[in-house]
mmCIF file of C-alpha atoms and ligand atoms in Angstrom:
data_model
loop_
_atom_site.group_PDB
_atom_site.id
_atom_site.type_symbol
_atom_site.label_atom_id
_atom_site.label_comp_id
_atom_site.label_asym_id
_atom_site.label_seq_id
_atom_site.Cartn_x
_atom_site.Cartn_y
_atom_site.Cartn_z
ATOM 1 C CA UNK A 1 0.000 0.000 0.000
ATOM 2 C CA UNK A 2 1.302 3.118 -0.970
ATOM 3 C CA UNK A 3 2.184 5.834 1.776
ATOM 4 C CA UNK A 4 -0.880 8.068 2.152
ATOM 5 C CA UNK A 5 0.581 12.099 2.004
ATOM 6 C CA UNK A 6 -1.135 14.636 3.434
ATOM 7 C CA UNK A 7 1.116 17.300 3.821
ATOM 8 C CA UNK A 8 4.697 18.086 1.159
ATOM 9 C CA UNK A 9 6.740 20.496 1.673
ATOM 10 C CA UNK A 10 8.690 22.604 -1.483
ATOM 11 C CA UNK A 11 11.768 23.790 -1.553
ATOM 12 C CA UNK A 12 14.306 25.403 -3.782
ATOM 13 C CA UNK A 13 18.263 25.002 -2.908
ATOM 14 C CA UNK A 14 21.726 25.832 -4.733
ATOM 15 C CA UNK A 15 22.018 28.106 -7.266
ATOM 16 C CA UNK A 16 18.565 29.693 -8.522
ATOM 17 C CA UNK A 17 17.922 28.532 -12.249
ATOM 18 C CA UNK A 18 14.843 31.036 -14.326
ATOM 19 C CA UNK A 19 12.141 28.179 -14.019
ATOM 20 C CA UNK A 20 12.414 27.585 -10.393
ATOM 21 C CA UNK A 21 8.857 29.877 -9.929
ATOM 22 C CA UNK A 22 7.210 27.098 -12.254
ATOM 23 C CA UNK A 23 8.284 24.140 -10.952
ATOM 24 C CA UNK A 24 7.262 25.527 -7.532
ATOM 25 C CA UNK A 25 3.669 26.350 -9.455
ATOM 26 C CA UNK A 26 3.718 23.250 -10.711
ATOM 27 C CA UNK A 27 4.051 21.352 -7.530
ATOM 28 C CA UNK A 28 1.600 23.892 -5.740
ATOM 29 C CA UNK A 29 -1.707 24.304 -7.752
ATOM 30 C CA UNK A 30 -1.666 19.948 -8.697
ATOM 31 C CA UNK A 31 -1.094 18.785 -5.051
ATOM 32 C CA UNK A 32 -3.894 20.962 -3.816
ATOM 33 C CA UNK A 33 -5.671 19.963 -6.463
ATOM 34 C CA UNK A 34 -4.873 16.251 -5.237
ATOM 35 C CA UNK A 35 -6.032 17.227 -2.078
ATOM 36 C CA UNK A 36 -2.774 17.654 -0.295
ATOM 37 C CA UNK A 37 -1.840 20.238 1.840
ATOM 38 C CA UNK A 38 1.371 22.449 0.210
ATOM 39 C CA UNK A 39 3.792 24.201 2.642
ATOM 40 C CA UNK A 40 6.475 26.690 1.117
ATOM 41 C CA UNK A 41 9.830 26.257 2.611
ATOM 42 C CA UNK A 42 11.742 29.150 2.376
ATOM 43 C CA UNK A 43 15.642 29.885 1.901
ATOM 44 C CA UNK A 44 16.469 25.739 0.819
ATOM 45 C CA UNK A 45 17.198 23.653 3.539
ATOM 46 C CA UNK A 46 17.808 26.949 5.835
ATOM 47 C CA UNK A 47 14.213 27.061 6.125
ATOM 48 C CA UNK A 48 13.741 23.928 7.283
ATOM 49 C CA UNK A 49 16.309 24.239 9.960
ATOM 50 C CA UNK A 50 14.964 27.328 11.116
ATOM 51 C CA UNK A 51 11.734 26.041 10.679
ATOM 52 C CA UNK A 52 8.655 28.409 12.400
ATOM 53 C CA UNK A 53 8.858 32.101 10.569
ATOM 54 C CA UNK A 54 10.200 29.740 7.066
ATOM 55 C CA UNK A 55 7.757 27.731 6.523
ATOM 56 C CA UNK A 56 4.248 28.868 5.145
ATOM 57 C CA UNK A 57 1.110 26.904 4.316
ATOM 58 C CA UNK A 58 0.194 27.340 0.578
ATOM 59 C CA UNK A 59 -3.123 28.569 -1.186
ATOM 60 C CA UNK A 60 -3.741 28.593 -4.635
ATOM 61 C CA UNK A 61 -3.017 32.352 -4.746
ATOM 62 C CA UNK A 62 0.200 31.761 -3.275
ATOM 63 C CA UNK A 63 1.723 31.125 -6.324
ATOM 64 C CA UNK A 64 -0.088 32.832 -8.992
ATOM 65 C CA UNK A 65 1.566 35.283 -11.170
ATOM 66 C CA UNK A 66 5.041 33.617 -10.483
ATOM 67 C CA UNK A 67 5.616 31.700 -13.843
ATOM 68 C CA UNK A 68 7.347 34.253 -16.016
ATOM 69 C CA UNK A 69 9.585 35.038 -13.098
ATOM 70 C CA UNK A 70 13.124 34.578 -12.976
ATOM 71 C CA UNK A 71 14.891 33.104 -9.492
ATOM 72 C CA UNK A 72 12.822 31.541 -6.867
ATOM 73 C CA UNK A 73 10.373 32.471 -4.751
ATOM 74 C CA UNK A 74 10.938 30.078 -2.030
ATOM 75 C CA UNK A 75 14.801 32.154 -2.384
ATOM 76 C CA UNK A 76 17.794 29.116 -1.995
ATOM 77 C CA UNK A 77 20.502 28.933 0.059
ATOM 78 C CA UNK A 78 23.794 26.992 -0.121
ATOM 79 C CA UNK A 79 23.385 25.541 3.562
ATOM 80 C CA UNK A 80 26.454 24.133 4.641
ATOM 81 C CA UNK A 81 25.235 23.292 7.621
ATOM 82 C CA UNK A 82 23.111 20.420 6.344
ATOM 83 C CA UNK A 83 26.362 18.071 6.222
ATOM 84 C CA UNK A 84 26.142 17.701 9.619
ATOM 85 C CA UNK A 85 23.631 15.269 11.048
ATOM 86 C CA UNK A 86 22.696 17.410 13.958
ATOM 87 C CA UNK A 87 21.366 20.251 11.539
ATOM 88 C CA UNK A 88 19.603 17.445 9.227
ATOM 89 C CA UNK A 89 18.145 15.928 12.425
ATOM 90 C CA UNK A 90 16.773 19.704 13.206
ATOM 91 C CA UNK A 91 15.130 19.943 9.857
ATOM 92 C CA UNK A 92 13.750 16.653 10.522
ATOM 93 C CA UNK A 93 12.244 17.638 13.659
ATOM 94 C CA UNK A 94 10.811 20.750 12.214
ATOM 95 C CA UNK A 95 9.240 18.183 9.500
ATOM 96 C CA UNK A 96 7.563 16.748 12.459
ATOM 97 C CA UNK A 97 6.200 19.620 13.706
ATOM 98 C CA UNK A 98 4.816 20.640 10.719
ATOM 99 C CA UNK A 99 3.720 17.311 9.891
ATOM 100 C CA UNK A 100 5.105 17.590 6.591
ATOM 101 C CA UNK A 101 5.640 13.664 5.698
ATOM 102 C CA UNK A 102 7.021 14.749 2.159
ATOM 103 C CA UNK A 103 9.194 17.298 0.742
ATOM 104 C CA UNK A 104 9.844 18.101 -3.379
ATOM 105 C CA UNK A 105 13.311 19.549 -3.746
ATOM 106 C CA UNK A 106 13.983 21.452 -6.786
ATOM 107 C CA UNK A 107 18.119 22.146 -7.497
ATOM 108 C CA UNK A 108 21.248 21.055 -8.640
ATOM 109 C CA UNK A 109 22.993 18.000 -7.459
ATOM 110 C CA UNK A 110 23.774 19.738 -4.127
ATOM 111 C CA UNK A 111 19.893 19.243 -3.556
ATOM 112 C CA UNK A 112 19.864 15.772 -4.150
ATOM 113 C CA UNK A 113 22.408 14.886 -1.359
ATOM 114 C CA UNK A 114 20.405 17.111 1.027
ATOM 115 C CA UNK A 115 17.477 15.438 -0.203
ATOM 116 C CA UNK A 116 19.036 11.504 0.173
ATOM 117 C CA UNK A 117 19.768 12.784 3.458
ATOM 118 C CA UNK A 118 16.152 13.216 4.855
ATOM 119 C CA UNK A 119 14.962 10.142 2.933
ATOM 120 C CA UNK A 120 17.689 8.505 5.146
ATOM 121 C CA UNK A 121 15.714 9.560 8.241
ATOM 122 C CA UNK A 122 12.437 8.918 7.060
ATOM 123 C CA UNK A 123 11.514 11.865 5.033
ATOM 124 C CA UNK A 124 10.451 11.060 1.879
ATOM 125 C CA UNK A 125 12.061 13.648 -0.975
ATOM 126 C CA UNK A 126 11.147 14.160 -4.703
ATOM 127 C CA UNK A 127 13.852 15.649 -6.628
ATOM 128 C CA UNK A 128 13.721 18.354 -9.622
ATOM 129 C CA UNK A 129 16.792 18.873 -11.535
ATOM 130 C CA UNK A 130 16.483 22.961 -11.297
ATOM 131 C CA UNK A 131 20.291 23.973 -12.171
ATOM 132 C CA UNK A 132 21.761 26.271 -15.255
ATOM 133 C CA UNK A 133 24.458 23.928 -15.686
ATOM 134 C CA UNK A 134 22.384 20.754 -16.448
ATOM 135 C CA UNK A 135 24.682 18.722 -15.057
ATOM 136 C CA UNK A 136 22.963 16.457 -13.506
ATOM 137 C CA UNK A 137 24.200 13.549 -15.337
ATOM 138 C CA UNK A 138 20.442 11.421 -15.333
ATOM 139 C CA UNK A 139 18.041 14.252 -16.952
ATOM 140 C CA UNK A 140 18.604 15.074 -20.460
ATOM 141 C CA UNK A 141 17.831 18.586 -19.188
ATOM 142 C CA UNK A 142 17.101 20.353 -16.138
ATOM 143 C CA UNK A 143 15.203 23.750 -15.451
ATOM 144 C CA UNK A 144 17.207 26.955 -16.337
ATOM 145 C CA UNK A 145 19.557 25.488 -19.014
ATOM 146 C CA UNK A 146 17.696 26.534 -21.799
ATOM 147 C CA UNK A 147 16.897 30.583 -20.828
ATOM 148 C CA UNK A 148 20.728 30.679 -19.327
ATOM 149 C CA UNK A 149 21.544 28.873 -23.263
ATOM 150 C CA UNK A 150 19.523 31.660 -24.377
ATOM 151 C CA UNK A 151 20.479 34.754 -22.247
ATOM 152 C CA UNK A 152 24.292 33.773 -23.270
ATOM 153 C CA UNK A 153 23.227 33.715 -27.390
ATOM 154 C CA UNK A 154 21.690 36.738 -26.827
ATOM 155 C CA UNK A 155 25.220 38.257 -25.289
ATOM 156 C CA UNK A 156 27.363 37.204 -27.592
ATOM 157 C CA UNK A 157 25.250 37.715 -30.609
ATOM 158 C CA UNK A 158 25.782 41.641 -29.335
ATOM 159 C CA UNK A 159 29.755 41.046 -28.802
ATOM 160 C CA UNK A 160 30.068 39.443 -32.456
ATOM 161 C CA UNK A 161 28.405 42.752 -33.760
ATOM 162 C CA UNK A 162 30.857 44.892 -32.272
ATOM 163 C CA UNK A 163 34.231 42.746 -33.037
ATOM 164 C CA UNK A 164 32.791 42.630 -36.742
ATOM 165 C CA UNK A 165 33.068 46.412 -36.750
ATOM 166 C CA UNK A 166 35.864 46.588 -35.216
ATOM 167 C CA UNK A 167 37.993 43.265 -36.408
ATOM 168 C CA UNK A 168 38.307 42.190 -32.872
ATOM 169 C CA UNK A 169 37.986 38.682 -31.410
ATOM 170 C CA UNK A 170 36.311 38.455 -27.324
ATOM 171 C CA UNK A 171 36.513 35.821 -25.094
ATOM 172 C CA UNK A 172 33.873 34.676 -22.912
ATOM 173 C CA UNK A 173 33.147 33.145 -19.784
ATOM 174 C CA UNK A 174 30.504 31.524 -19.302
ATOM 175 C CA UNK A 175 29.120 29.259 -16.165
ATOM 176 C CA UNK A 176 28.551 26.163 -15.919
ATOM 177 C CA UNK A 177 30.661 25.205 -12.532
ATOM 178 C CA UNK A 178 32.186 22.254 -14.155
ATOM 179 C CA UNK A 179 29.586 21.396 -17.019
ATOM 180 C CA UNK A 180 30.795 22.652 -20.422
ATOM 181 C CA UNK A 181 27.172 22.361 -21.523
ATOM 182 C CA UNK A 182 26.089 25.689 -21.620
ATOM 183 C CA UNK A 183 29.160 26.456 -23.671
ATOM 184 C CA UNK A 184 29.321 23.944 -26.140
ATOM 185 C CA UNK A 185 25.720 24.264 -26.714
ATOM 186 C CA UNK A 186 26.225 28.442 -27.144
ATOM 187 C CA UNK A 187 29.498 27.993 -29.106
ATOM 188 C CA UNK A 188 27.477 26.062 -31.825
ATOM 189 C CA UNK A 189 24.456 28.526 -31.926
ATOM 190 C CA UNK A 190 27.092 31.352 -32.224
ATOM 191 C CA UNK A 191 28.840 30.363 -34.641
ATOM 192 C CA UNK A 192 32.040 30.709 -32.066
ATOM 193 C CA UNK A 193 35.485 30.097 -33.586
ATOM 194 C CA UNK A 194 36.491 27.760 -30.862
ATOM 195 C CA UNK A 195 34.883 26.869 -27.110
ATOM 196 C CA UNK A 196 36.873 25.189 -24.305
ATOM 197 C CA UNK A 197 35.318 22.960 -21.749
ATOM 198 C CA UNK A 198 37.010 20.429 -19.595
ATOM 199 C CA UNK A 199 35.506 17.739 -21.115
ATOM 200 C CA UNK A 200 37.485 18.108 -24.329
ATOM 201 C CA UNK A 201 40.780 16.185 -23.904
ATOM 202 C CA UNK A 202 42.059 17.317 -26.986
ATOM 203 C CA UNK A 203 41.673 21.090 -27.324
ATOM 204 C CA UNK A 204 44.763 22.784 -28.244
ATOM 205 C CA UNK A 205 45.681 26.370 -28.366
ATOM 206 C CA UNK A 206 48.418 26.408 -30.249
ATOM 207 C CA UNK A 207 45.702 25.374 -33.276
ATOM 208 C CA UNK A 208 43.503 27.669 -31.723
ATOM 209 C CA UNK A 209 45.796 30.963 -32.277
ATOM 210 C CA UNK A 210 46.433 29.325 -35.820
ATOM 211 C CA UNK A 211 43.147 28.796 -36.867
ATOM 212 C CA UNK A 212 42.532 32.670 -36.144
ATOM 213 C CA UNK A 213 45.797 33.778 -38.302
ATOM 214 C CA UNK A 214 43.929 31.991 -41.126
ATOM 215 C CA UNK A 215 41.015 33.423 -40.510
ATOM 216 C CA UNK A 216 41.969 36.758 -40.167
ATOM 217 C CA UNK A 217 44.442 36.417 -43.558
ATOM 218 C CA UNK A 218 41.352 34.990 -45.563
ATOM 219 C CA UNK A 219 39.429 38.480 -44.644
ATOM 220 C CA UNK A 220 37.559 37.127 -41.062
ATOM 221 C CA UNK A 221 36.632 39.933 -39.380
ATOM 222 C CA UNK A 222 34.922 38.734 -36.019
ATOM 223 C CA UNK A 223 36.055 36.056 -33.628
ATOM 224 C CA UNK A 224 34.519 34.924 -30.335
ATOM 225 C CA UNK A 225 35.850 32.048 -28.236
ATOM 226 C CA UNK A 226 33.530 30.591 -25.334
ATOM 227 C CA UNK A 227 35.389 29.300 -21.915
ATOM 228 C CA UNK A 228 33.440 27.149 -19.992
ATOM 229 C CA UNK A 229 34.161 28.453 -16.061
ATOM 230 C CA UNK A 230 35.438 24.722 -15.181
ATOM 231 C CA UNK A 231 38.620 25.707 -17.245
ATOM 232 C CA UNK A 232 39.923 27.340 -14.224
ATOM 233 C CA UNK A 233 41.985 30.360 -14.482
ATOM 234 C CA UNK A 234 42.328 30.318 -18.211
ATOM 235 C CA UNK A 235 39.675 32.845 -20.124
ATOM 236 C CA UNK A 236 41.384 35.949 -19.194
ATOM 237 C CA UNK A 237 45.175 34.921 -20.171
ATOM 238 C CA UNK A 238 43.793 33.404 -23.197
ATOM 239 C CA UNK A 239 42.101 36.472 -24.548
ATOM 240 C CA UNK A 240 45.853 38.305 -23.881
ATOM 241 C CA UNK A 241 47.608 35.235 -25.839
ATOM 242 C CA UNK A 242 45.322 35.688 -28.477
ATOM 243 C CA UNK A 243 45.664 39.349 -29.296
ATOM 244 C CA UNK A 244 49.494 39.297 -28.443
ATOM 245 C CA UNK A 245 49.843 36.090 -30.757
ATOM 246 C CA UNK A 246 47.596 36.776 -33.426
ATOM 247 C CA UNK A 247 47.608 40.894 -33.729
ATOM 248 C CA UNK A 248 43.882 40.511 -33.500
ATOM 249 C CA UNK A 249 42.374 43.264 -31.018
ATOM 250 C CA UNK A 250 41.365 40.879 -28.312
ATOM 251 C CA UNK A 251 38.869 41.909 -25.572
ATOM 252 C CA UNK A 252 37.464 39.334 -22.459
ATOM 253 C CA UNK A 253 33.637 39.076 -21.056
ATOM 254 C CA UNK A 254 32.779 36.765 -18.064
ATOM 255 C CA UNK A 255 29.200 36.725 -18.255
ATOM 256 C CA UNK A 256 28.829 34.999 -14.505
ATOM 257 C CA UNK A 257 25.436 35.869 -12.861
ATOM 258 C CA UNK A 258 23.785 37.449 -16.006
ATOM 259 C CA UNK A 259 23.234 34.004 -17.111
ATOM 260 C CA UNK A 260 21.313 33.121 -13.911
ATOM 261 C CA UNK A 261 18.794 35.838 -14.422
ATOM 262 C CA UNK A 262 16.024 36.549 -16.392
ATOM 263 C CA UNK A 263 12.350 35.336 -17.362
ATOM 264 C CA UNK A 264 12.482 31.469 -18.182
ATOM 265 C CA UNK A 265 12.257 30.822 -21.588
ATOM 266 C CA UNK A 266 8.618 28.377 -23.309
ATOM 267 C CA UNK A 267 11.037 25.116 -22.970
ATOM 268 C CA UNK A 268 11.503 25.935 -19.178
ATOM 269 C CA UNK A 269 8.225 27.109 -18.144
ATOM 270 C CA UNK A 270 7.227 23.745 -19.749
ATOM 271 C CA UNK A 271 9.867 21.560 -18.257
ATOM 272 C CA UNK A 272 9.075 22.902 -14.758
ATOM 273 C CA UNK A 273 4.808 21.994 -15.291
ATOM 274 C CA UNK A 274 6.335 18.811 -16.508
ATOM 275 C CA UNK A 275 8.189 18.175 -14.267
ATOM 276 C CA UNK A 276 6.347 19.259 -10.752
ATOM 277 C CA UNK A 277 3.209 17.542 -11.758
ATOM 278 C CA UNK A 278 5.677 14.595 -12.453
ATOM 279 C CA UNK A 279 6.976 15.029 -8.853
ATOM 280 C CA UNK A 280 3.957 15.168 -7.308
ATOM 281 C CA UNK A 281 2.293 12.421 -9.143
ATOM 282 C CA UNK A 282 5.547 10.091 -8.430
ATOM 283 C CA UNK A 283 4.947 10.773 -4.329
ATOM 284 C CA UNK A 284 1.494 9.991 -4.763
ATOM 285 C CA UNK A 285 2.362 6.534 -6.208
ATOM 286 C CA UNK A 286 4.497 5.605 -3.252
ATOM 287 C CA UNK A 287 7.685 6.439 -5.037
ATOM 288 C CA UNK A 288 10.535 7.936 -2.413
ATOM 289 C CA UNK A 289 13.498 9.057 -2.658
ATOM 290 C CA UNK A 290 13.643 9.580 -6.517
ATOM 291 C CA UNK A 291 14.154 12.522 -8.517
ATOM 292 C CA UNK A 292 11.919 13.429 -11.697
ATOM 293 C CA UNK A 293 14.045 12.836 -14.802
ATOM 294 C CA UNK A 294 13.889 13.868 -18.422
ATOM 295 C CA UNK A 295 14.933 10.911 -20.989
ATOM 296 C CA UNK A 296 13.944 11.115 -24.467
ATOM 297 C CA UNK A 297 11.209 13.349 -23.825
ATOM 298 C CA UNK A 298 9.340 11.046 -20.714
ATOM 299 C CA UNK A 299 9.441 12.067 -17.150
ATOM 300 C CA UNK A 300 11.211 9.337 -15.349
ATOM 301 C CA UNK A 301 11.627 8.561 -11.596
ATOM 302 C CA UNK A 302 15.574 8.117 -10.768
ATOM 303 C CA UNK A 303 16.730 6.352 -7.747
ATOM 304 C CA UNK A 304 18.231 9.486 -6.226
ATOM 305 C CA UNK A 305 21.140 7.472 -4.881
ATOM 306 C CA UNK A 306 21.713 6.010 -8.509
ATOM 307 C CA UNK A 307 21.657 9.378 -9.604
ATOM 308 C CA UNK A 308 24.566 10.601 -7.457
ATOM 309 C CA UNK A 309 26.768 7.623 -8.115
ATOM 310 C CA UNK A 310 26.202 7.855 -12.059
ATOM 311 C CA UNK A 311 26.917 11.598 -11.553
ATOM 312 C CA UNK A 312 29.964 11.790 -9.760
ATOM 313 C CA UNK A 313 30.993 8.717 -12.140
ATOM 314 C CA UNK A 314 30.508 10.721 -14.907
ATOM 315 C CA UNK A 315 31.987 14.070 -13.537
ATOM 316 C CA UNK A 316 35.120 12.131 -12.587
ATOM 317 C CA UNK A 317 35.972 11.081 -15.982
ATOM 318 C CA UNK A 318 36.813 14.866 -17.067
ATOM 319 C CA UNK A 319 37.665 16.641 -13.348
ATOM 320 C CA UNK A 320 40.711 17.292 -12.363
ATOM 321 C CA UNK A 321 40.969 15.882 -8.859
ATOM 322 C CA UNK A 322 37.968 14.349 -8.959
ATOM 323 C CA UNK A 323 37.396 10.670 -7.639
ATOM 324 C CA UNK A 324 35.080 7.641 -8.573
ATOM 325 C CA UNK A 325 32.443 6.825 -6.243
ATOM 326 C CA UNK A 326 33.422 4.501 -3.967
ATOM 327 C CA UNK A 327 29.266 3.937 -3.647
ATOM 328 C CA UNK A 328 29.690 2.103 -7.187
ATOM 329 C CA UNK A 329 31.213 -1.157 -5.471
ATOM 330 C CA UNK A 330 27.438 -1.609 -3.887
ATOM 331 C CA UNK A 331 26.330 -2.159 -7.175
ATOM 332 C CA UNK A 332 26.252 -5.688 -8.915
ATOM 333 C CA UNK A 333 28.934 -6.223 -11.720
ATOM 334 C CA UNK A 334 25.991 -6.053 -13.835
ATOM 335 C CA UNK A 335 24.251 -2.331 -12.507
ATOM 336 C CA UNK A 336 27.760 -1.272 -12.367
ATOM 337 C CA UNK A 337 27.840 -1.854 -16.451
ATOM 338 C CA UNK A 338 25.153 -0.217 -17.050
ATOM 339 C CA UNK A 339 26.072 3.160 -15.356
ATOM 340 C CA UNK A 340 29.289 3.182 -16.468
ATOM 341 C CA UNK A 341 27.248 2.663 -20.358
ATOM 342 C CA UNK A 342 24.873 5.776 -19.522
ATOM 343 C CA UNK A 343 28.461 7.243 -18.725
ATOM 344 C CA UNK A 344 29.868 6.826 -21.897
ATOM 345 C CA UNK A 345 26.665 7.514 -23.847
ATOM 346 C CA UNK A 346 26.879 10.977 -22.259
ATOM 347 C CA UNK A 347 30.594 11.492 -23.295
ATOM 348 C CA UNK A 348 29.446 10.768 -26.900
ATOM 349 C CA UNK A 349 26.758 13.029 -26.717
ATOM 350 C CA UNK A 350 29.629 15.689 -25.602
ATOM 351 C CA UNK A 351 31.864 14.414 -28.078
ATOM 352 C CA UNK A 352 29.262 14.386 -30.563
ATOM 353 C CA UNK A 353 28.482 18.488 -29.776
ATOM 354 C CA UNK A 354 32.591 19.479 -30.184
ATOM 355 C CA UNK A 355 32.660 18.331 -33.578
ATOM 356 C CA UNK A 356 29.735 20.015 -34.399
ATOM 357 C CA UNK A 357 30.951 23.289 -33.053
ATOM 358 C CA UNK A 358 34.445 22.894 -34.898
ATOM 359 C CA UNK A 359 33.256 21.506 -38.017
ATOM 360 C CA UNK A 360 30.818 24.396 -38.242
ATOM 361 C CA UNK A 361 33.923 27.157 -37.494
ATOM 362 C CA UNK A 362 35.942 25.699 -39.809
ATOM 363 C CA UNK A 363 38.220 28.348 -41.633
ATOM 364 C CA UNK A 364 40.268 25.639 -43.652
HETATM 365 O O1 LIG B 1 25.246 25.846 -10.181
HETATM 366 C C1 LIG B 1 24.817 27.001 -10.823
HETATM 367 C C2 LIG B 1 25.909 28.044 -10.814
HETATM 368 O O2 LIG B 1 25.445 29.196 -11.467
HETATM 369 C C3 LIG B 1 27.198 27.593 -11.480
HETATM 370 O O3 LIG B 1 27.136 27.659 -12.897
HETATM 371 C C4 LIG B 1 28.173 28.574 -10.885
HETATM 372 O O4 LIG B 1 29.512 28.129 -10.935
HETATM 373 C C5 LIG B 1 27.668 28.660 -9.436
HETATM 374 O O5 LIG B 1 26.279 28.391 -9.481
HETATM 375 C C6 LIG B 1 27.873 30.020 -8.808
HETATM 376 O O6 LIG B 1 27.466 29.897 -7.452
HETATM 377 P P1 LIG B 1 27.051 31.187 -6.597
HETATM 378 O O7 LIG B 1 25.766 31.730 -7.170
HETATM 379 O O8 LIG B 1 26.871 30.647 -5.215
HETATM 380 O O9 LIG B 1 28.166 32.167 -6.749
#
């Protein structure tokens, strides 16, 4: 028999992602619709450690107007304090109190280890992938990835205008923490001469500053290079190298929190309905501890233990300093197979997107 839930909980945690407001919709106007009662949690996991003056018992009303919004209503919070059992024993308390016997947890993969963390003390938690990056290695996408894709076109679309006028070549920073998605993505819809992203083994910038010689001899007026943040401390002495190495009039952007902002695009605003009703109908069914999932277009329930070991799996493969999960030995031979399969099929994908970017900027 599946658990009866009268009471969830929302939440919003890690970096805000345009979106966030639907989801939270979402979640809101179909579980009272359901019959459940909806309580806002506010600040991320803060809020439920402060509990009383954080929490807030949802109407209908509560979160209209919201879905054009960019950031979060609920606001986030990286709480560091919610590594320490004492703090998630708090918020578990506070659950209690509230008789909240279910919490949705929309963020990045930070979320999902808060959110494995109350299922581990009896709190059932529904993930929603709600990051920029979209790294989280399970979903194809995650809320926020396509308006921060979007704001970032928009950018450098200006920039390109400019170093056409002026025969000058920009770098630019994008984020993406340690996901190059967001600029291999861009670099293809921008027509950018080159992007770097740790995932790409074999980028070299000695070809780089060649390729823009070429260019630049064959009558190429405009370049624009996209850095993915990951490449630590390497956008800004690039963009010197460039101009000092190539006579082109080099200039640097980081874009950072601009890319964050901003109304969510269609795709989000219908990822995040997809998604929340998703979450809530996967509680309703008895499902814990999962997070909602996009794969070839379905909404899928992930184990969200799976989902961490796949993901750090994955993420290990391309960053520096950056271990296996030791979690993957509690896997059979056989589960271990397949993750390490999903892995690969994701490195393709990534593969798959460089070539695009550099056949398309081709100057040969
Ligand atoms: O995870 C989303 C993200 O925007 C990353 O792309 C970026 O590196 C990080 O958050 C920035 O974190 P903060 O907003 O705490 O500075």
């Amino acid at each position: 028999m599946a658990k009866q839930f009268k009471k969830i909980g929302v939440l919003t945690s890690g970096g805000d992602a345009p979106g966030m407001n639907a989801a939270v919709r979402a979640v809101t106007r179909y579980a009272l619709k359901m019959g459940l009662e909806v309580y806002g949690i506010y600040e991320g996991y803060q809020g439920l450690i402060t509990g009383k003056g954080s929490i807030k018992k949802f109407a209908p009303h509560d979160v209209a107007n919201i879905i054009d919004k960019g950031g979060t209503m609920l606001y986030s919070a990286r709480c560091v304090e919610f590594k320490q059992e004492e703090y998630i024993r708090k918020a578990v308390e506070v659950c209690h109190e509230f008789g909240i016997d279910g919490i949705v947890t929309i963020g990045g993969d930070g979320t999902f280890r808060g959110a494995s963390d109350l299922c581990r003390y009896g709190i059932p938690c529904i993930g929603i992938p709600g990051t920029i990056d979209n790294d989280i290695t399970c979903t194809d996408n995650s809320i926020g990835y396509d308006t921060a894709m979007n704001t970032v076109v928009e950018a450098i679309d200006r920039l390109r205008d400019t170093c056409e006028s002026h025969a000058r070549c920009n770098v630019v920073e994008v984020m993406g923490r340690n996901a190059g998605y967001i600029a291999l993505e861009t670099s293809i819809a921008v027509g950018a001469t080159a992007v770097v992203v740790l995932e790409d083994p074999n980028y070299d910038e000695a070809a780089l500053i060649e390729k823009i010689k070429v260019a630049r001899a064959a009558g190429k007026r405009n370049f624009v290079v996209i850095v993915a943040e990951g490449v630590d401390n390497y956008s800004e002495g690039l963009a010197k190298r460039i101009q000092a190495e190539t006579g082109v009039e080099t200039k640097f952007a980081r874009l950072a929190h601009i890319v964050r902002g901003g109304s969510p695009s269609l795709a989000d605003r219908v990822l995040a309905a997809r998604m929340g009703v998703a979450a809530v109908d996967f509680l309703l069914e008895g499902k814990e501890n999962v997070f909602v999932c996009e794969r070839d277009g379905e909404m899928v329930a992930t184990d969200i233990q799976e989902a961490i070991v796949i993901d750090k799996l994955y993420k290990s493969s391309f960053t520096p300093g950056m271990e296996p999960p030791a979690a993957l030995a509690n896997y059979s031979p056989e589960r271990q197979a397949e993750m390490k399969a999903f892995c690969e099929m994701r490195a393709a994908e990534v593969k798959e997107l460089l070539a695009i970017s550099e056949n398309c900027a081709s100057y040969k």
